[in-house]
PDB file of C-alpha atoms in Angstrom:
ATOM      1  CA  MET A   5     -14.895 -16.198 -14.223  1.00 65.00           C
ATOM      2  CA  LEU A   6     -13.352 -19.170 -12.418  1.00 69.00           C
ATOM      3  CA  SER A   7     -11.066 -19.933 -15.350  1.00 75.00           C
ATOM      4  CA  PHE A   8     -10.019 -16.280 -15.459  1.00 70.00           C
ATOM      5  CA  VAL A   9      -9.099 -16.309 -11.758  1.00 72.00           C
ATOM      6  CA  LEU A  10      -7.172 -19.577 -12.142  1.00 78.00           C
ATOM      7  CA  ARG A  11      -5.198 -18.152 -15.069  1.00 78.00           C
ATOM      8  CA  ARG A  12      -4.305 -15.082 -13.028  1.00 76.00           C
ATOM      9  CA  LEU A  13      -3.197 -17.259 -10.116  1.00 77.00           C
ATOM     10  CA  LEU A  14      -1.012 -19.350 -12.411  1.00 80.00           C
ATOM     11  CA  VAL A  15       0.675 -16.158 -13.602  1.00 78.00           C
ATOM     12  CA  ALA A  16       1.136 -14.937 -10.011  1.00 78.00           C
ATOM     13  CA  ILE A  17       3.027 -18.047  -8.853  1.00 82.00           C
ATOM     14  CA  PRO A  18       6.125 -17.624 -11.103  1.00 84.00           C
ATOM     15  CA  THR A  19       5.986 -13.882 -10.462  1.00 82.00           C
ATOM     16  CA  LEU A  20       6.300 -14.482  -6.723  1.00 82.00           C
ATOM     17  CA  LEU A  21       9.158 -16.930  -7.282  1.00 85.00           C
ATOM     18  CA  ILE A  22      11.049 -14.365  -9.356  1.00 86.00           C
ATOM     19  CA  VAL A  23      10.392 -11.681  -6.725  1.00 83.00           C
ATOM     20  CA  SER A  24      11.659 -13.973  -3.973  1.00 82.00           C
ATOM     21  CA  VAL A  25      14.896 -14.654  -5.873  1.00 85.00           C
ATOM     22  CA  PHE A  26      15.509 -10.946  -6.505  1.00 83.00           C
ATOM     23  CA  VAL A  27      14.742 -10.029  -2.892  1.00 80.00           C
ATOM     24  CA  PHE A  28      17.071 -12.717  -1.563  1.00 80.00           C
ATOM     25  CA  LEU A  29      19.975 -11.863  -3.877  1.00 80.00           C
ATOM     26  CA  LEU A  30      19.686  -8.074  -3.637  1.00 75.00           C
ATOM     27  CA  LEU A  31      19.744  -8.169   0.157  1.00 71.00           C
ATOM     28  CA  LYS A  32      22.934 -10.206   0.029  1.00 71.00           C
ATOM     29  CA  LEU A  33      24.540  -7.316  -1.882  1.00 72.00           C
ATOM     30  CA  LEU A  34      23.938  -4.897   0.983  1.00 68.00           C
ATOM     31  CA  PRO A  35      27.124  -3.871   2.828  1.00 66.00           C
ATOM     32  CA  GLY A  36      27.801  -5.326   6.249  1.00 66.00           C
ATOM     33  CA  ASP A  37      27.712  -8.753   7.830  1.00 67.00           C
ATOM     34  CA  PRO A  38      24.648  -9.666   9.909  1.00 68.00           C
ATOM     35  CA  ALA A  39      26.808 -12.006  11.971  1.00 70.00           C
ATOM     36  CA  LEU A  40      29.058  -9.092  12.979  1.00 69.00           C
ATOM     37  CA  ALA A  41      26.021  -6.944  13.758  1.00 66.00           C
ATOM     38  CA  LEU A  42      24.562  -9.702  15.921  1.00 66.00           C
ATOM     39  CA  ALA A  43      27.855 -10.287  17.719  1.00 67.00           C
ATOM     40  CA  GLY A  44      27.967  -6.645  18.819  1.00 65.00           C
ATOM     41  CA  GLU A  45      31.210  -5.741  20.520  1.00 64.00           C
ATOM     42  CA  GLU A  46      32.178  -9.389  20.783  1.00 61.00           C
ATOM     43  CA  ARG A  47      34.366  -9.924  17.715  1.00 67.00           C
ATOM     44  CA  ASP A  48      35.761 -13.317  18.679  1.00 71.00           C
ATOM     45  CA  PRO A  49      36.078 -15.308  15.403  1.00 75.00           C
ATOM     46  CA  LEU A  50      34.736 -18.417  17.125  1.00 75.00           C
ATOM     47  CA  VAL A  51      31.597 -16.551  18.229  1.00 73.00           C
ATOM     48  CA  ILE A  52      31.070 -15.127  14.753  1.00 74.00           C
ATOM     49  CA  GLU A  53      31.440 -18.556  13.139  1.00 76.00           C
ATOM     50  CA  THR A  54      28.986 -19.998  15.641  1.00 77.00           C
ATOM     51  CA  ILE A  55      26.449 -17.312  14.743  1.00 74.00           C
ATOM     52  CA  ARG A  56      26.930 -17.945  11.023  1.00 75.00           C
ATOM     53  CA  ALA A  57      26.408 -21.689  11.527  1.00 76.00           C
ATOM     54  CA  LYS A  58      23.319 -21.124  13.700  1.00 73.00           C
ATOM     55  CA  TYR A  59      21.561 -18.956  11.103  1.00 70.00           C
ATOM     56  CA  GLY A  60      22.894 -20.821   8.052  1.00 72.00           C
ATOM     57  CA  LEU A  61      24.988 -17.883   6.872  1.00 72.00           C
ATOM     58  CA  ASP A  62      27.991 -20.132   6.204  1.00 73.00           C
ATOM     59  CA  GLN A  63      26.180 -22.141   3.535  1.00 77.00           C
ATOM     60  CA  PRO A  64      26.214 -21.439  -0.243  1.00 78.00           C
ATOM     61  CA  LEU A  65      23.646 -18.943  -1.530  1.00 77.00           C
ATOM     62  CA  PRO A  66      21.513 -21.525  -3.385  1.00 83.00           C
ATOM     63  CA  VAL A  67      21.294 -23.622  -0.235  1.00 82.00           C
ATOM     64  CA  GLN A  68      20.386 -20.573   1.851  1.00 80.00           C
ATOM     65  CA  TYR A  69      17.683 -19.585  -0.637  1.00 83.00           C
ATOM     66  CA  LEU A  70      16.115 -23.037  -0.851  1.00 84.00           C
ATOM     67  CA  ARG A  71      16.207 -23.365   2.921  1.00 82.00           C
ATOM     68  CA  TRP A  72      14.518 -19.984   3.323  1.00 80.00           C
ATOM     69  CA  LEU A  73      11.942 -20.680   0.581  1.00 82.00           C
ATOM     70  CA  GLY A  74      11.092 -24.057   2.086  1.00 83.00           C
ATOM     71  CA  GLY A  75      10.425 -22.414   5.434  1.00 81.00           C
ATOM     72  CA  VAL A  76       8.284 -19.693   3.815  1.00 81.00           C
ATOM     73  CA  LEU A  77       6.121 -22.300   2.062  1.00 82.00           C
ATOM     74  CA  GLN A  78       5.504 -23.846   5.485  1.00 82.00           C
ATOM     75  CA  GLY A  79       4.675 -20.466   7.045  1.00 79.00           C
ATOM     76  CA  ASP A  80       8.047 -20.217   8.816  1.00 80.00           C
ATOM     77  CA  PHE A  81       9.828 -16.944   7.986  1.00 80.00           C
ATOM     78  CA  GLY A  82      12.584 -17.581  10.502  1.00 78.00           C
ATOM     79  CA  VAL A  83      13.587 -15.694  13.637  1.00 79.00           C
ATOM     80  CA  SER A  84      14.607 -12.047  13.828  1.00 80.00           C
ATOM     81  CA  ILE A  85      18.251 -11.698  14.809  1.00 74.00           C
ATOM     82  CA  ARG A  86      17.430  -8.340  16.426  1.00 75.00           C
ATOM     83  CA  THR A  87      14.403  -9.183  18.578  1.00 77.00           C
ATOM     84  CA  ARG A  88      14.797 -12.998  18.740  1.00 78.00           C
ATOM     85  CA  LEU A  89      11.068 -13.240  17.943  1.00 83.00           C
ATOM     86  CA  PRO A  90       9.500 -15.369  15.187  1.00 85.00           C
ATOM     87  CA  ILE A  91       9.062 -13.173  12.122  1.00 84.00           C
ATOM     88  CA  GLY A  92       5.630 -14.636  11.428  1.00 84.00           C
ATOM     89  CA  GLU A  93       4.395 -13.356  14.807  1.00 85.00           C
ATOM     90  CA  MET A  94       5.880  -9.937  14.071  1.00 86.00           C
ATOM     91  CA  ILE A  95       4.055  -9.783  10.735  1.00 85.00           C
ATOM     92  CA  VAL A  96       0.761 -10.786  12.342  1.00 86.00           C
ATOM     93  CA  GLU A  97       1.268  -7.980  14.864  1.00 85.00           C
ATOM     94  CA  LYS A  98       2.287  -5.267  12.377  1.00 84.00           C
ATOM     95  CA  LEU A  99       0.029  -6.078   9.423  1.00 83.00           C
ATOM     96  CA  PRO A 100      -3.292  -4.987  11.019  1.00 85.00           C
ATOM     97  CA  VAL A 101      -1.779  -1.567  11.787  1.00 87.00           C
ATOM     98  CA  THR A 102      -0.800  -0.904   8.170  1.00 85.00           C
ATOM     99  CA  LEU A 103      -4.052  -2.472   6.958  1.00 85.00           C
ATOM    100  CA  GLN A 104      -6.115  -0.059   9.061  1.00 86.00           C
ATOM    101  CA  LEU A 105      -4.149   2.996   7.918  1.00 86.00           C
ATOM    102  CA  SER A 106      -4.385   1.927   4.281  1.00 85.00           C
ATOM    103  CA  LEU A 107      -8.145   1.347   4.406  1.00 87.00           C
ATOM    104  CA  GLN A 108      -8.773   4.652   6.192  1.00 89.00           C
ATOM    105  CA  ALA A 109      -6.575   6.480   3.690  1.00 88.00           C
ATOM    106  CA  MET A 110      -8.393   4.880   0.750  1.00 87.00           C
ATOM    107  CA  ILE A 111     -11.805   5.769   2.221  1.00 90.00           C
ATOM    108  CA  ILE A 112     -10.645   9.384   2.529  1.00 89.00           C
ATOM    109  CA  ALA A 113      -9.309   9.291  -1.040  1.00 87.00           C
ATOM    110  CA  ILE A 114     -12.574   7.908  -2.455  1.00 88.00           C
ATOM    111  CA  PHE A 115     -14.822  10.364  -0.615  1.00 89.00           C
ATOM    112  CA  ILE A 116     -12.665  13.294  -1.762  1.00 89.00           C
ATOM    113  CA  GLY A 117     -11.311  12.181  -5.124  1.00 87.00           C
ATOM    114  CA  ILE A 118     -14.405  10.806  -6.861  1.00 87.00           C
ATOM    115  CA  PRO A 119     -16.756  13.791  -6.212  1.00 88.00           C
ATOM    116  CA  ALA A 120     -13.955  16.233  -7.063  1.00 89.00           C
ATOM    117  CA  GLY A 121     -13.179  14.379 -10.294  1.00 87.00           C
ATOM    118  CA  VAL A 122     -16.834  14.251 -11.322  1.00 86.00           C
ATOM    119  CA  VAL A 123     -17.288  17.978 -10.674  1.00 86.00           C
ATOM    120  CA  ALA A 124     -14.086  18.804 -12.582  1.00 87.00           C
ATOM    121  CA  ALA A 125     -15.221  16.710 -15.569  1.00 84.00           C
ATOM    122  CA  PHE A 126     -18.727  18.193 -15.575  1.00 81.00           C
ATOM    123  CA  LYS A 127     -17.285  21.735 -15.298  1.00 83.00           C
ATOM    124  CA  ARG A 128     -14.521  21.090 -17.809  1.00 83.00           C
ATOM    125  CA  GLY A 129     -12.704  24.232 -18.905  1.00 83.00           C
ATOM    126  CA  THR A 130     -14.203  26.390 -16.146  1.00 86.00           C
ATOM    127  CA  PRO A 131     -12.441  27.938 -13.130  1.00 88.00           C
ATOM    128  CA  VAL A 132     -13.843  25.093 -11.000  1.00 87.00           C
ATOM    129  CA  ASP A 133     -12.037  22.570 -13.197  1.00 84.00           C
ATOM    130  CA  TYR A 134      -8.778  24.530 -12.990  1.00 88.00           C
ATOM    131  CA  LEU A 135      -9.090  24.856  -9.202  1.00 89.00           C
ATOM    132  CA  VAL A 136      -9.732  21.142  -8.669  1.00 86.00           C
ATOM    133  CA  SER A 137      -6.898  20.190 -11.035  1.00 85.00           C
ATOM    134  CA  MET A 138      -4.535  22.559  -9.240  1.00 87.00           C
ATOM    135  CA  LEU A 139      -5.449  21.081  -5.863  1.00 86.00           C
ATOM    136  CA  GLY A 140      -4.925  17.593  -7.256  1.00 83.00           C
ATOM    137  CA  LEU A 141      -1.500  18.510  -8.601  1.00 83.00           C
ATOM    138  CA  GLY A 142      -0.649  19.956  -5.199  1.00 82.00           C
ATOM    139  CA  GLY A 143      -1.733  16.751  -3.472  1.00 81.00           C
ATOM    140  CA  LEU A 144       0.592  14.753  -5.708  1.00 80.00           C
ATOM    141  CA  SER A 145       3.501  17.165  -5.315  1.00 83.00           C
ATOM    142  CA  ILE A 146       3.536  17.678  -1.540  1.00 83.00           C
ATOM    143  CA  PRO A 147       5.991  15.252   0.139  1.00 83.00           C
ATOM    144  CA  SER A 148       4.236  13.033   2.652  1.00 81.00           C
ATOM    145  CA  PHE A 149       6.822  13.591   5.382  1.00 81.00           C
ATOM    146  CA  TRP A 150       6.491  17.402   5.073  1.00 85.00           C
ATOM    147  CA  LEU A 151       2.697  17.233   5.176  1.00 86.00           C
ATOM    148  CA  GLY A 152       2.890  14.960   8.206  1.00 86.00           C
ATOM    149  CA  ILE A 153       5.163  17.369  10.044  1.00 88.00           C
ATOM    150  CA  MET A 154       2.890  20.309   9.207  1.00 89.00           C
ATOM    151  CA  LEU A 155      -0.162  18.456  10.494  1.00 88.00           C
ATOM    152  CA  ILE A 156       1.690  17.604  13.706  1.00 89.00           C
ATOM    153  CA  LEU A 157       2.649  21.255  14.204  1.00 89.00           C
ATOM    154  CA  LEU A 158      -0.941  22.394  13.598  1.00 88.00           C
ATOM    155  CA  PHE A 159      -3.165  19.800  15.265  1.00 88.00           C
ATOM    156  CA  ALA A 160      -0.801  18.415  17.923  1.00 86.00           C
ATOM    157  CA  VAL A 161       1.530  21.261  18.896  1.00 87.00           C
ATOM    158  CA  SER A 162      -0.523  24.421  18.233  1.00 87.00           C
ATOM    159  CA  LEU A 163      -4.112  23.241  18.782  1.00 85.00           C
ATOM    160  CA  GLY A 164      -3.490  20.162  20.906  1.00 85.00           C
ATOM    161  CA  TRP A 165      -6.435  18.330  19.343  1.00 86.00           C
ATOM    162  CA  LEU A 166      -4.608  15.149  18.284  1.00 86.00           C
ATOM    163  CA  PRO A 167      -1.569  13.220  19.549  1.00 86.00           C
ATOM    164  CA  SER A 168       1.665  13.800  17.653  1.00 83.00           C
ATOM    165  CA  GLY A 169       2.479  10.138  17.198  1.00 81.00           C
ATOM    166  CA  GLY A 170       2.131   6.594  18.419  1.00 82.00           C
ATOM    167  CA  TYR A 171      -0.570   4.007  18.033  1.00 82.00           C
ATOM    168  CA  VAL A 172      -3.361   2.507  20.130  1.00 83.00           C
ATOM    169  CA  GLY A 173      -5.083  -0.704  19.079  1.00 80.00           C
ATOM    170  CA  PHE A 174      -8.726  -0.556  18.070  1.00 79.00           C
ATOM    171  CA  PHE A 175      -9.810  -3.108  20.663  1.00 81.00           C
ATOM    172  CA  GLU A 176      -7.933  -1.272  23.411  1.00 82.00           C
ATOM    173  CA  SER A 177      -9.743   2.010  22.821  1.00 83.00           C
ATOM    174  CA  PRO A 178     -11.681   2.705  19.583  1.00 85.00           C
ATOM    175  CA  LEU A 179     -11.753   6.467  20.225  1.00 88.00           C
ATOM    176  CA  ASP A 180      -8.019   6.730  20.935  1.00 84.00           C
ATOM    177  CA  ASN A 181      -7.365   4.491  17.946  1.00 84.00           C
ATOM    178  CA  LEU A 182      -9.174   6.987  15.720  1.00 87.00           C
ATOM    179  CA  ARG A 183      -7.353   9.954  17.277  1.00 87.00           C
ATOM    180  CA  TYR A 184      -3.925   8.379  16.761  1.00 86.00           C
ATOM    181  CA  SER A 185      -4.612   7.144  13.212  1.00 85.00           C
ATOM    182  CA  LEU A 186      -6.443  10.182  11.816  1.00 88.00           C
ATOM    183  CA  MET A 187      -3.429  12.318  10.856  1.00 89.00           C
ATOM    184  CA  PRO A 188      -1.437   9.472   9.246  1.00 89.00           C
ATOM    185  CA  SER A 189      -4.534   8.478   7.294  1.00 88.00           C
ATOM    186  CA  LEU A 190      -4.977  12.057   6.083  1.00 89.00           C
ATOM    187  CA  VAL A 191      -1.354  12.163   4.932  1.00 88.00           C
ATOM    188  CA  LEU A 192      -1.674   8.896   3.015  1.00 86.00           C
ATOM    189  CA  GLY A 193      -5.133   9.789   1.729  1.00 86.00           C
ATOM    190  CA  THR A 194      -4.066  13.158   0.305  1.00 87.00           C
ATOM    191  CA  ALA A 195      -1.881  11.723  -2.444  1.00 84.00           C
ATOM    192  CA  ALA A 196      -4.343   8.877  -3.038  1.00 85.00           C
ATOM    193  CA  ALA A 197      -7.228  11.367  -3.380  1.00 87.00           C
ATOM    194  CA  ALA A 198      -5.262  13.328  -5.980  1.00 87.00           C
ATOM    195  CA  ILE A 199      -4.656  10.156  -8.007  1.00 86.00           C
ATOM    196  CA  VAL A 200      -8.299   9.077  -7.786  1.00 87.00           C
ATOM    197  CA  MET A 201      -9.459  12.577  -8.723  1.00 88.00           C
ATOM    198  CA  ARG A 202      -7.292  12.786 -11.837  1.00 86.00           C
ATOM    199  CA  HIS A 203      -8.356   9.338 -13.068  1.00 85.00           C
ATOM    200  CA  THR A 204     -12.014  10.082 -12.324  1.00 85.00           C
ATOM    201  CA  ARG A 205     -11.841  13.363 -14.249  1.00 86.00           C
ATOM    202  CA  SER A 206     -10.190  11.779 -17.296  1.00 86.00           C
ATOM    203  CA  SER A 207     -12.568   8.829 -17.337  1.00 84.00           C
ATOM    204  CA  MET A 208     -15.685  10.960 -16.866  1.00 84.00           C
ATOM    205  CA  ILE A 209     -14.657  13.384 -19.625  1.00 84.00           C
ATOM    206  CA  ALA A 210     -14.359  10.458 -22.044  1.00 83.00           C
ATOM    207  CA  THR A 211     -17.638   8.934 -20.827  1.00 81.00           C
ATOM    208  CA  LEU A 212     -19.620  12.182 -21.124  1.00 79.00           C
ATOM    209  CA  GLN A 213     -18.720  12.323 -24.828  1.00 81.00           C
ATOM    210  CA  GLN A 214     -20.200   8.893 -25.619  1.00 80.00           C
ATOM    211  CA  ASP A 215     -23.255   8.475 -27.850  1.00 81.00           C
ATOM    212  CA  TYR A 216     -25.483   6.993 -25.156  1.00 79.00           C
ATOM    213  CA  ILE A 217     -24.890  10.101 -23.011  1.00 80.00           C
ATOM    214  CA  ARG A 218     -26.030  12.331 -25.878  1.00 82.00           C
ATOM    215  CA  THR A 219     -29.059  10.072 -26.314  1.00 83.00           C
ATOM    216  CA  ALA A 220     -29.920  10.368 -22.615  1.00 79.00           C
ATOM    217  CA  ARG A 221     -29.698  14.148 -22.851  1.00 80.00           C
ATOM    218  CA  ALA A 222     -31.815  14.146 -26.011  1.00 83.00           C
ATOM    219  CA  LYS A 223     -34.544  12.327 -24.086  1.00 80.00           C
ATOM    220  CA  GLY A 224     -34.777  15.317 -21.763  1.00 80.00           C
ATOM    221  CA  LEU A 225     -33.142  13.745 -18.702  1.00 78.00           C
ATOM    222  CA  SER A 226     -31.661  16.147 -16.202  1.00 78.00           C
ATOM    223  CA  GLU A 227     -27.893  16.512 -15.991  1.00 76.00           C
ATOM    224  CA  TYR A 228     -27.967  15.008 -12.492  1.00 77.00           C
ATOM    225  CA  VAL A 229     -29.633  11.843 -13.785  1.00 79.00           C
ATOM    226  CA  VAL A 230     -27.335  11.694 -16.805  1.00 79.00           C
ATOM    227  CA  VAL A 231     -24.223  11.929 -14.657  1.00 78.00           C
ATOM    228  CA  THR A 232     -25.243   9.744 -11.706  1.00 76.00           C
ATOM    229  CA  ARG A 233     -27.212   7.001 -13.470  1.00 76.00           C
ATOM    230  CA  HIS A 234     -25.556   6.752 -16.877  1.00 75.00           C
ATOM    231  CA  ALA A 235     -22.070   8.279 -16.888  1.00 78.00           C
ATOM    232  CA  LEU A 236     -20.831   7.583 -13.372  1.00 77.00           C
ATOM    233  CA  ARG A 237     -21.210   3.803 -13.431  1.00 74.00           C
ATOM    234  CA  ASN A 238     -19.216   3.384 -16.642  1.00 76.00           C
ATOM    235  CA  GLY A 239     -16.786   6.177 -15.871  1.00 77.00           C
ATOM    236  CA  LEU A 240     -15.733   4.649 -12.563  1.00 77.00           C
ATOM    237  CA  ILE A 241     -14.552   1.341 -14.032  1.00 76.00           C
ATOM    238  CA  PRO A 242     -10.924   2.521 -14.560  1.00 77.00           C
ATOM    239  CA  VAL A 243     -11.047   4.314 -11.212  1.00 80.00           C
ATOM    240  CA  VAL A 244     -11.832   1.059  -9.394  1.00 79.00           C
ATOM    241  CA  THR A 245      -8.730  -0.514 -10.911  1.00 77.00           C
ATOM    242  CA  THR A 246      -6.556   2.465 -10.000  1.00 78.00           C
ATOM    243  CA  ALA A 247      -7.863   2.658  -6.431  1.00 80.00           C
ATOM    244  CA  THR A 248      -7.388  -1.069  -5.858  1.00 78.00           C
ATOM    245  CA  LEU A 249      -3.804  -1.027  -7.126  1.00 75.00           C
ATOM    246  CA  HIS A 250      -3.014   2.043  -5.037  1.00 77.00           C
ATOM    247  CA  LEU A 251      -4.436   0.263  -1.997  1.00 78.00           C
ATOM    248  CA  GLY A 252      -1.927  -2.501  -2.722  1.00 74.00           C
ATOM    249  CA  GLN A 253       0.856   0.079  -2.662  1.00 73.00           C
ATOM    250  CA  LEU A 254      -0.373   1.425   0.670  1.00 77.00           C
ATOM    251  CA  LEU A 255      -0.503  -2.077   2.114  1.00 71.00           C
ATOM    252  CA  SER A 256       3.121  -2.558   1.068  1.00 65.00           C
ATOM    253  CA  GLY A 257       4.003  -0.096   3.799  1.00 57.00           C
ATOM    254  CA  ALA A 258       4.070   3.683   3.972  1.00 74.00           C
ATOM    255  CA  VAL A 259       7.636   3.987   5.187  1.00 76.00           C
ATOM    256  CA  LEU A 260       7.961   7.759   5.567  1.00 77.00           C
ATOM    257  CA  THR A 261       4.519   8.290   7.094  1.00 83.00           C
ATOM    258  CA  GLU A 262       4.970   5.534   9.659  1.00 81.00           C
ATOM    259  CA  GLN A 263       8.410   6.886  10.550  1.00 81.00           C
ATOM    260  CA  VAL A 264       7.125  10.437  11.018  1.00 83.00           C
ATOM    261  CA  PHE A 265       4.255   9.373  13.288  1.00 85.00           C
ATOM    262  CA  GLY A 266       6.095   6.532  15.020  1.00 83.00           C
ATOM    263  CA  ILE A 267       3.537   3.931  13.952  1.00 84.00           C
ATOM    264  CA  PRO A 268       4.614   0.292  14.396  1.00 84.00           C
ATOM    265  CA  GLY A 269       3.516  -0.907  10.969  1.00 82.00           C
ATOM    266  CA  PHE A 270       5.079  -2.613   7.955  1.00 80.00           C
ATOM    267  CA  GLY A 271       7.031   0.483   6.918  1.00 78.00           C
ATOM    268  CA  LYS A 272       8.742   0.914  10.281  1.00 80.00           C
ATOM    269  CA  MET A 273       9.372  -2.802  10.458  1.00 82.00           C
ATOM    270  CA  ILE A 274      11.316  -2.857   7.203  1.00 81.00           C
ATOM    271  CA  VAL A 275      13.302   0.269   8.142  1.00 81.00           C
ATOM    272  CA  ASP A 276      14.321  -1.249  11.462  1.00 80.00           C
ATOM    273  CA  GLY A 277      15.257  -4.459   9.657  1.00 80.00           C
ATOM    274  CA  VAL A 278      17.485  -2.644   7.151  1.00 77.00           C
ATOM    275  CA  PHE A 279      19.305  -0.570   9.768  1.00 78.00           C
ATOM    276  CA  SER A 280      19.940  -3.611  11.989  1.00 75.00           C
ATOM    277  CA  ARG A 281      20.884  -5.786   8.982  1.00 73.00           C
ATOM    278  CA  ASP A 282      18.088  -8.173   9.931  1.00 77.00           C
ATOM    279  CA  TYR A 283      17.867  -9.678   6.471  1.00 76.00           C
ATOM    280  CA  ALA A 284      15.276 -12.307   7.363  1.00 79.00           C
ATOM    281  CA  VAL A 285      12.822  -9.602   8.459  1.00 83.00           C
ATOM    282  CA  VAL A 286      13.390  -7.539   5.305  1.00 82.00           C
ATOM    283  CA  GLN A 287      12.931 -10.583   3.084  1.00 82.00           C
ATOM    284  CA  ALA A 288       9.697 -11.567   4.814  1.00 84.00           C
ATOM    285  CA  VAL A 289       8.227  -8.050   4.696  1.00 84.00           C
ATOM    286  CA  VAL A 290       9.083  -7.480   1.028  1.00 83.00           C
ATOM    287  CA  LEU A 291       7.707 -10.883   0.065  1.00 83.00           C
ATOM    288  CA  CYS A 292       4.467 -10.244   1.982  1.00 83.00           C
ATOM    289  CA  ALA A 293       4.199  -6.827   0.317  1.00 81.00           C
ATOM    290  CA  ALA A 294       4.570  -8.472  -3.098  1.00 81.00           C
ATOM    291  CA  VAL A 295       1.857 -11.010  -2.232  1.00 83.00           C
ATOM    292  CA  MET A 296      -0.525  -8.248  -1.123  1.00 82.00           C
ATOM    293  CA  PHE A 297       0.139  -6.194  -4.251  1.00 81.00           C
ATOM    294  CA  LEU A 298      -0.509  -9.197  -6.508  1.00 81.00           C
ATOM    295  CA  LEU A 299      -3.665  -9.944  -4.516  1.00 82.00           C
ATOM    296  CA  MET A 300      -4.905  -6.380  -5.019  1.00 81.00           C
ATOM    297  CA  SER A 301      -4.053  -6.652  -8.720  1.00 79.00           C
ATOM    298  CA  LEU A 302      -6.150  -9.820  -8.937  1.00 80.00           C
ATOM    299  CA  ILE A 303      -9.052  -8.124  -7.136  1.00 81.00           C
ATOM    300  CA  ALA A 304      -8.782  -5.176  -9.525  1.00 77.00           C
ATOM    301  CA  ASP A 305      -8.945  -7.484 -12.544  1.00 77.00           C
ATOM    302  CA  ILE A 306     -11.977  -9.308 -11.128  1.00 78.00           C
ATOM    303  CA  ALA A 307     -13.733  -6.018 -10.346  1.00 76.00           C
ATOM    304  CA  TYR A 308     -13.007  -4.775 -13.869  1.00 74.00           C
ATOM    305  CA  VAL A 309     -14.558  -7.903 -15.380  1.00 73.00           C
ATOM    306  CA  ILE A 310     -17.619  -7.655 -13.114  1.00 74.00           C
ATOM    307  CA  LEU A 311     -18.213  -3.978 -13.860  1.00 69.00           C
ATOM    308  CA  SER A 312     -17.575  -4.160 -17.604  1.00 65.00           C
ATOM    309  CA  PRO A 313     -20.235  -6.061 -19.603  1.00 60.00           C
ATOM    310  CA  ARG A 314     -17.926  -6.212 -22.627  1.00 61.00           C
ATOM    311  CA  LEU A 315     -15.257  -8.138 -20.718  1.00 59.00           C
ATOM    312  CA  ARG A 316     -17.853 -10.475 -19.231  1.00 57.00           C
ATOM    313  CA  ALA A 317     -19.000 -11.277 -22.751  1.00 55.00           C
TER     314      ALA A 317
END
């Protein structure tokens, strides 16, 4: 197991280097000059040159990249040209918000998607299967921003049960934290539940056709025991991988959902950075998102090896 993890880490290092190069170069292709944006209405050439020299924007691209990469390896992502705050502190502040929303959304997806997928597989070809599949297709098809707006109109405007937007930290008020994060989590969890449901259904259908399942039924075991004790454990192995990778996508930042609900997370941070041409912020957020996705991919691989006796052998 240790050698497997080390091999995966060795593959992740060049992947991150390639991602960092692409992120750095692609952002340089964006229109606009961050020095002009930072100067505001002051377009004095001397001021603009001073800003470029201060932030290293007057140096060649390879020098800028190596300077930025060297700072990242030391934990220094630079300073935001919009807020004048260290980007590392901004990430530490925003990351727990997105982490909480992602975990809540994945919990919702698991509690909805896995039972629905198991029922659909067990009732394959029946109206129950068609109904669950239709609901899953709807969950994948509904745009997150539209669903968020509809939930706001229903629960915030019409019923007044939940706030329409904003965020309250967990340690400030756990109850208010739940009230403010419930609707965004439902929006993110809807699409995730549909994905988990479809993978669970496909995996369970294949598992229920295996020889050891027929043997368990031939022994006179009830269908409940066959499904829960024999089929479910093996059928959920691909689902664990899918759910873990999707959690990595959620951690990368749910841009539209955070914008709709005004949540100060990773998604809103990168949007604000793009609109203000704060390239250092965008680079840091995208690189952190890539690290989290690779970390979730590694966790998924480890979980797959642990759950699958064949891979352990």
